[in-house]
PDB file of C-alpha atoms in Angstrom:
ATOM      1  CA  MET W1229     108.569 -71.255 304.030  1.00 64.00           C
ATOM      2  CA  ARG W1230     108.819 -69.754 300.546  1.00 87.00           C
ATOM      3  CA  TRP W1231     105.953 -69.294 298.199  1.00 83.00           C
ATOM      4  CA  TRP W1232     107.090 -71.944 295.739  1.00 86.00           C
ATOM      5  CA  LYS W1233     107.058 -74.600 298.558  1.00 88.00           C
ATOM      6  CA  ILE W1234     103.553 -73.676 299.389  1.00 89.00           C
ATOM      7  CA  LEU W1235     102.609 -73.859 295.675  1.00 89.00           C
ATOM      8  CA  GLY W1236     104.248 -77.266 295.513  1.00 88.00           C
ATOM      9  CA  LEU W1237     102.368 -78.643 298.550  1.00 90.00           C
ATOM     10  CA  ALA W1238      99.135 -77.354 297.100  1.00 90.00           C
ATOM     11  CA  ALA W1239      99.782 -79.055 293.791  1.00 91.00           C
ATOM     12  CA  PHE W1240     100.604 -82.263 295.536  1.00 89.00           C
ATOM     13  CA  ALA W1241      97.393 -82.005 297.450  1.00 93.00           C
ATOM     14  CA  GLY W1242      95.427 -81.392 294.243  1.00 93.00           C
ATOM     15  CA  VAL W1243      96.929 -84.362 292.601  1.00 92.00           C
ATOM     16  CA  ALA W1244      96.141 -86.513 295.502  1.00 93.00           C
ATOM     17  CA  ALA W1245      92.519 -85.371 295.632  1.00 94.00           C
ATOM     18  CA  THR W1246      92.088 -86.084 291.959  1.00 94.00           C
ATOM     19  CA  GLY W1247      93.466 -89.628 292.421  1.00 92.00           C
ATOM     20  CA  VAL W1248      90.828 -90.105 295.119  1.00 93.00           C
ATOM     21  CA  VAL W1249      88.001 -88.991 292.965  1.00 93.00           C
ATOM     22  CA  ILE W1250      89.098 -91.164 290.061  1.00 93.00           C
ATOM     23  CA  ALA W1251      89.416 -94.173 292.328  1.00 92.00           C
ATOM     24  CA  ARG W1252      85.914 -93.680 293.650  1.00 91.00           C
ATOM     25  CA  ALA W1253      84.520 -93.424 290.110  1.00 89.00           C
ATOM     26  CA  GLU W1254      86.362 -96.425 288.981  1.00 88.00           C
ATOM     27  CA  ARG W1255      85.052 -98.534 291.979  1.00 86.00           C
ATOM     28  CA  ARG W1256      81.548 -97.383 291.360  1.00 84.00           C
ATOM     29  CA  ARG W1257      81.817 -98.262 287.608  1.00 82.00           C
ATOM     30  CA  ARG W1258      83.212-101.696 288.196  1.00 83.00           C
ATOM     31  CA  ALA W1259      80.519-102.543 290.755  1.00 86.00           C
ATOM     32  CA  TYR W1260      78.111-103.434 287.949  1.00 84.00           C
ATOM     33  CA  THR W1261      78.066-107.050 286.448  1.00 87.00           C
ATOM     34  CA  PRO W1262      78.190-107.252 282.747  1.00 88.00           C
ATOM     35  CA  GLU W1263      74.489-108.555 282.762  1.00 93.00           C
ATOM     36  CA  GLU W1264      73.408-105.428 284.778  1.00 91.00           C
ATOM     37  CA  ILE W1265      75.069-103.135 282.200  1.00 90.00           C
ATOM     38  CA  ARG W1266      73.399-104.995 279.353  1.00 95.00           C
ATOM     39  CA  GLU W1267      70.046-104.614 281.116  1.00 95.00           C
ATOM     40  CA  ARG W1268      70.607-100.921 281.652  1.00 94.00           C
ATOM     41  CA  LEU W1269      71.600-100.340 278.078  1.00 95.00           C
ATOM     42  CA  ARG W1270      68.605-102.313 276.708  1.00 97.00           C
ATOM     43  CA  ALA W1271      66.268-100.150 278.945  1.00 97.00           C
ATOM     44  CA  ARG W1272      67.918 -96.974 277.711  1.00 96.00           C
ATOM     45  CA  HIS W1273      67.514 -98.095 274.185  1.00 95.00           C
ATOM     46  CA  ALA W1274      63.885 -99.027 274.535  1.00 95.00           C
ATOM     47  CA  GLU W1275      63.256 -95.564 276.210  1.00 95.00           C
ATOM     48  CA  ALA W1276      65.025 -93.813 273.199  1.00 92.00           C
ATOM     49  CA  VAL W1277      62.943 -95.788 270.686  1.00 91.00           C
ATOM     50  CA  ALA W1278      59.822 -94.997 272.472  1.00 91.00           C
ATOM     51  CA  ALA W1279      60.696 -91.282 272.507  1.00 90.00           C
ATOM     52  CA  ALA W1280      61.489 -91.260 269.025  1.00 87.00           C
ATOM     53  CA  GLU W1281      58.293 -92.940 267.955  1.00 86.00           C
ATOM     54  CA  GLN W1282      56.315 -90.290 269.989  1.00 86.00           C
ATOM     55  CA  THR W1283      58.051 -87.466 268.188  1.00 83.00           C
ATOM     56  CA  GLY W1284      57.859 -89.059 264.845  1.00 74.00           C
ATOM     57  CA  ILE W1285      61.494 -89.476 264.150  1.00 68.00           C
ATOM     58  CA  ALA W1286      62.355 -92.666 262.471  1.00 61.00           C
ATOM     59  CA  ALA W1287      64.625 -94.783 264.642  1.00 55.00           C
ATOM     60  CA  GLN W1288      67.553 -96.511 263.115  1.00 62.00           C
ATOM     61  CA  PRO W1289      68.034-100.231 263.519  1.00 62.00           C
ATOM     62  CA  PRO W1290      70.745-101.424 265.837  1.00 62.00           C
ATOM     63  CA  ARG W1291      74.077-102.323 264.249  1.00 65.00           C
TER      64      ARG W1291
END
């Protein structure tokens, strides 16, 4: 086997592995319902506002 064939097989394996990682991440992301996403965003916003108030930074109103 020549070196370019080995390089090609390695590239193919890398592309396949990347596809698997992307598919897993997409499945994990789509596992949330829209309401769960809203709840998480609201909780993160509340935490950010509380942290800003503790440090004395004026929080901007939501748009």
